[in-house]
């Protein structure tokens, strides 16, 4: 396998740093908070064992992600459907993540509903696990998945961030009485 270049650029949006990562094919990952450091470790070494980093904001401008992220955090309804993605994960994870892309701006669904959408109605827990490993939060809107009881449930960035993202989309009716673990 040849070496691939991983492009990196950080934007400050919504009072947080969001680090964008891309390959030549498209957006690979978005990290934030404690994840802002280089995405070393098992994930990167599994999918790109030979890589080098390059800081380059123009790659992200060309992908259109910079403008779309700024619009999203400005309160606009953004679909991100035209952003080239290079999604790295197992076939099942990719299936779940593609299912996330079907959740419209301003809509919330349960893990059960997401499992049904991808044709795996009995795989709610596995869907929840894959949802929690989503490499492209906001773009593949895992924050729009809530518990069957209508409350917030697990989010890699914490429930406060999940609630903030939903509020950006005008979703204020989701109960904050959820918990950090998935509720199916």
Short mmCIF file of C-alpha atoms in Angstrom, two decimals:
data_model
loop_
_atom_site.label_atom_id
_atom_site.label_comp_id
_atom_site.label_asym_id
_atom_site.label_seq_id
_atom_site.Cartn_x
_atom_site.Cartn_y
_atom_site.Cartn_z
CA UNK A 1 0.00 0.00 0.00
CA UNK A 2 1.39 3.40 -0.94
CA UNK A 3 1.61 6.35 1.40
CA UNK A 4 -1.40 8.63 1.44
CA UNK A 5 -1.56 12.28 2.37
CA UNK A 6 -3.97 13.23 5.10
CA UNK A 7 -4.90 16.91 4.88
CA UNK A 8 -5.82 18.79 8.03
CA UNK A 9 -7.39 22.14 8.84
CA UNK A 10 -9.06 23.52 11.98
CA UNK A 11 -12.05 25.86 12.01
CA UNK A 12 -13.47 27.60 15.06
CA UNK A 13 -17.24 27.37 14.83
CA UNK A 14 -19.84 27.55 17.58
CA UNK A 15 -17.07 28.45 20.06
CA UNK A 16 -15.31 25.13 19.40
CA UNK A 17 -12.45 23.97 17.27
CA UNK A 18 -13.48 21.46 14.60
CA UNK A 19 -10.55 19.77 12.88
CA UNK A 20 -11.24 18.55 9.36
CA UNK A 21 -9.29 15.61 7.91
CA UNK A 22 -9.35 14.58 4.24
CA UNK A 23 -7.69 12.27 1.77
CA UNK A 24 -7.35 12.91 -1.95
CA UNK A 25 -10.84 11.39 -2.35
CA UNK A 26 -12.73 13.47 0.17
CA UNK A 27 -13.49 14.25 3.79
CA UNK A 28 -12.37 11.43 6.08
CA UNK A 29 -12.97 12.64 9.62
CA UNK A 30 -14.02 15.56 11.77
CA UNK A 31 -12.64 15.77 15.26
CA UNK A 32 -13.27 18.23 18.07
CA UNK A 33 -12.45 18.87 21.69
CA UNK A 34 -10.01 16.34 23.08
CA UNK A 35 -9.88 14.67 19.68
CA UNK A 36 -8.23 17.69 18.04
CA UNK A 37 -4.82 16.07 18.15
CA UNK A 38 -3.61 13.95 15.24
CA UNK A 39 -5.94 10.98 14.79
CA UNK A 40 -3.22 8.46 15.53
CA UNK A 41 -3.91 5.02 16.80
CA UNK A 42 -5.91 2.03 15.73
CA UNK A 43 -8.42 3.86 13.51
CA UNK A 44 -5.89 5.63 11.32
CA UNK A 45 -3.42 2.77 11.27
CA UNK A 46 -6.17 0.36 10.20
CA UNK A 47 -7.22 2.39 7.18
CA UNK A 48 -4.06 4.33 6.32
CA UNK A 49 -1.03 2.56 7.81
CA UNK A 50 1.29 4.61 5.60
CA UNK A 51 0.35 8.27 5.84
CA UNK A 52 1.74 11.74 6.19
CA UNK A 53 0.01 14.92 7.33
CA UNK A 54 -0.26 18.22 5.52
CA UNK A 55 -1.90 21.37 6.83
CA UNK A 56 -3.83 22.82 3.88
CA UNK A 57 -7.01 24.88 4.19
CA UNK A 58 -7.42 25.16 0.40
CA UNK A 59 -8.24 21.42 0.14
CA UNK A 60 -11.26 21.99 2.39
CA UNK A 61 -12.32 25.12 0.53
CA UNK A 62 -12.21 23.13 -2.72
CA UNK A 63 -14.26 20.33 -1.15
CA UNK A 64 -16.82 22.96 -0.18
CA UNK A 65 -16.83 21.87 3.45
CA UNK A 66 -15.51 25.15 4.88
CA UNK A 67 -18.40 27.17 3.45
CA UNK A 68 -20.98 24.53 4.38
CA UNK A 69 -19.75 24.22 7.98
CA UNK A 70 -19.78 28.01 8.37
CA UNK A 71 -23.33 28.10 7.00
CA UNK A 72 -24.45 25.28 9.29
CA UNK A 73 -23.05 26.95 12.40
CA UNK A 74 -24.63 30.19 11.20
CA UNK A 75 -28.02 28.49 11.51
CA UNK A 76 -28.67 27.60 7.84
CA UNK A 77 -30.25 24.31 6.80
CA UNK A 78 -27.33 22.48 5.16
CA UNK A 79 -27.52 18.96 3.72
CA UNK A 80 -23.77 18.36 3.05
CA UNK A 81 -24.85 15.97 0.24
CA UNK A 82 -22.44 17.49 -2.30
CA UNK A 83 -19.36 17.14 -0.08
CA UNK A 84 -17.06 14.36 -1.33
CA UNK A 85 -16.58 11.79 1.43
CA UNK A 86 -13.99 9.05 1.85
CA UNK A 87 -15.67 6.99 4.57
CA UNK A 88 -13.43 4.49 6.36
CA UNK A 89 -15.09 1.77 8.40
CA UNK A 90 -16.48 -1.73 8.27
CA UNK A 91 -19.22 -2.44 5.73
CA UNK A 92 -21.83 -2.42 8.53
CA UNK A 93 -20.55 0.89 9.94
CA UNK A 94 -20.64 2.42 6.47
CA UNK A 95 -24.22 1.20 6.04
CA UNK A 96 -25.24 2.88 9.31
CA UNK A 97 -23.36 6.08 8.49
CA UNK A 98 -24.99 6.29 5.06
CA UNK A 99 -28.31 5.85 6.87
CA UNK A 100 -27.46 8.88 9.00
CA UNK A 101 -27.21 10.95 5.82
CA UNK A 102 -30.92 10.28 5.20
CA UNK A 103 -31.97 12.15 8.35
CA UNK A 104 -33.08 15.60 7.22
CA UNK A 105 -32.03 18.87 8.82
CA UNK A 106 -34.44 19.54 11.68
CA UNK A 107 -35.56 15.89 11.98
CA UNK A 108 -34.80 13.45 14.79
CA UNK A 109 -35.26 9.69 14.75
CA UNK A 110 -34.64 6.92 17.26
CA UNK A 111 -31.99 4.22 17.03
CA UNK A 112 -34.85 1.82 16.35
CA UNK A 113 -36.00 3.94 13.40
CA UNK A 114 -32.46 4.18 12.04
CA UNK A 115 -32.08 0.39 12.25
CA UNK A 116 -35.34 0.08 10.30
CA UNK A 117 -34.23 2.60 7.69
CA UNK A 118 -31.16 0.56 6.85
CA UNK A 119 -33.14 -2.68 6.75
CA UNK A 120 -31.77 -4.05 10.03
CA UNK A 121 -34.68 -3.66 12.46
CA UNK A 122 -33.22 -6.12 15.00
CA UNK A 123 -29.77 -4.47 15.05
CA UNK A 124 -30.59 -1.49 17.27
CA UNK A 125 -27.63 -1.94 19.61
CA UNK A 126 -25.18 -2.53 16.78
CA UNK A 127 -26.59 0.55 15.03
CA UNK A 128 -26.07 2.52 18.25
CA UNK A 129 -22.48 1.33 18.49
CA UNK A 130 -21.74 2.24 14.86
CA UNK A 131 -23.47 5.58 15.36
CA UNK A 132 -21.11 6.29 18.26
CA UNK A 133 -18.11 5.61 16.02
CA UNK A 134 -19.24 7.97 13.27
CA UNK A 135 -16.08 9.68 11.94
CA UNK A 136 -18.01 12.60 10.42
CA UNK A 137 -20.21 14.17 13.10
CA UNK A 138 -22.41 17.01 11.80
CA UNK A 139 -21.87 15.84 8.18
CA UNK A 140 -23.38 12.41 8.91
CA UNK A 141 -25.76 13.74 11.57
CA UNK A 142 -25.53 11.24 14.41
CA UNK A 143 -26.69 14.03 16.74
CA UNK A 144 -30.15 13.65 15.18
CA UNK A 145 -30.54 10.15 16.66
CA UNK A 146 -32.27 10.07 20.03
CA UNK A 147 -33.63 7.47 22.40
CA UNK A 148 -36.98 5.81 21.75
CA UNK A 149 -38.26 7.61 24.84
CA UNK A 150 -37.59 10.97 23.14
CA UNK A 151 -34.58 11.95 25.25
CA UNK A 152 -30.99 12.70 24.40
CA UNK A 153 -28.70 9.72 24.52
CA UNK A 154 -24.98 9.18 24.04
CA UNK A 155 -22.91 11.56 21.98
CA UNK A 156 -19.13 11.50 21.58
CA UNK A 157 -18.99 15.23 22.28
CA UNK A 158 -21.31 14.99 25.27
CA UNK A 159 -25.01 15.67 25.61
CA UNK A 160 -24.52 19.45 25.91
CA UNK A 161 -22.96 19.57 22.43
CA UNK A 162 -25.66 17.27 21.03
CA UNK A 163 -28.32 19.59 22.42
CA UNK A 164 -26.52 22.64 20.97
CA UNK A 165 -26.39 21.05 17.50
CA UNK A 166 -30.07 20.16 17.65
CA UNK A 167 -30.92 23.70 18.79
CA UNK A 168 -29.05 25.08 15.76
CA UNK A 169 -31.56 23.13 13.68
CA UNK A 170 -34.54 24.42 15.66
CA UNK A 171 -35.02 21.18 17.58
CA UNK A 172 -35.74 22.18 21.15
CA UNK A 173 -38.36 19.61 22.12
CA UNK A 174 -35.95 16.75 22.83
CA UNK A 175 -35.79 16.01 26.55
CA UNK A 176 -32.48 16.64 28.21
CA UNK A 177 -33.19 13.98 30.82
CA UNK A 178 -31.37 11.36 28.80
CA UNK A 179 -28.07 9.84 29.69
CA UNK A 180 -24.64 9.41 28.16
CA UNK A 181 -25.23 5.75 27.31
CA UNK A 182 -27.37 4.71 24.39
CA UNK A 183 -31.05 4.11 25.14
CA UNK A 184 -32.68 1.86 22.56
#
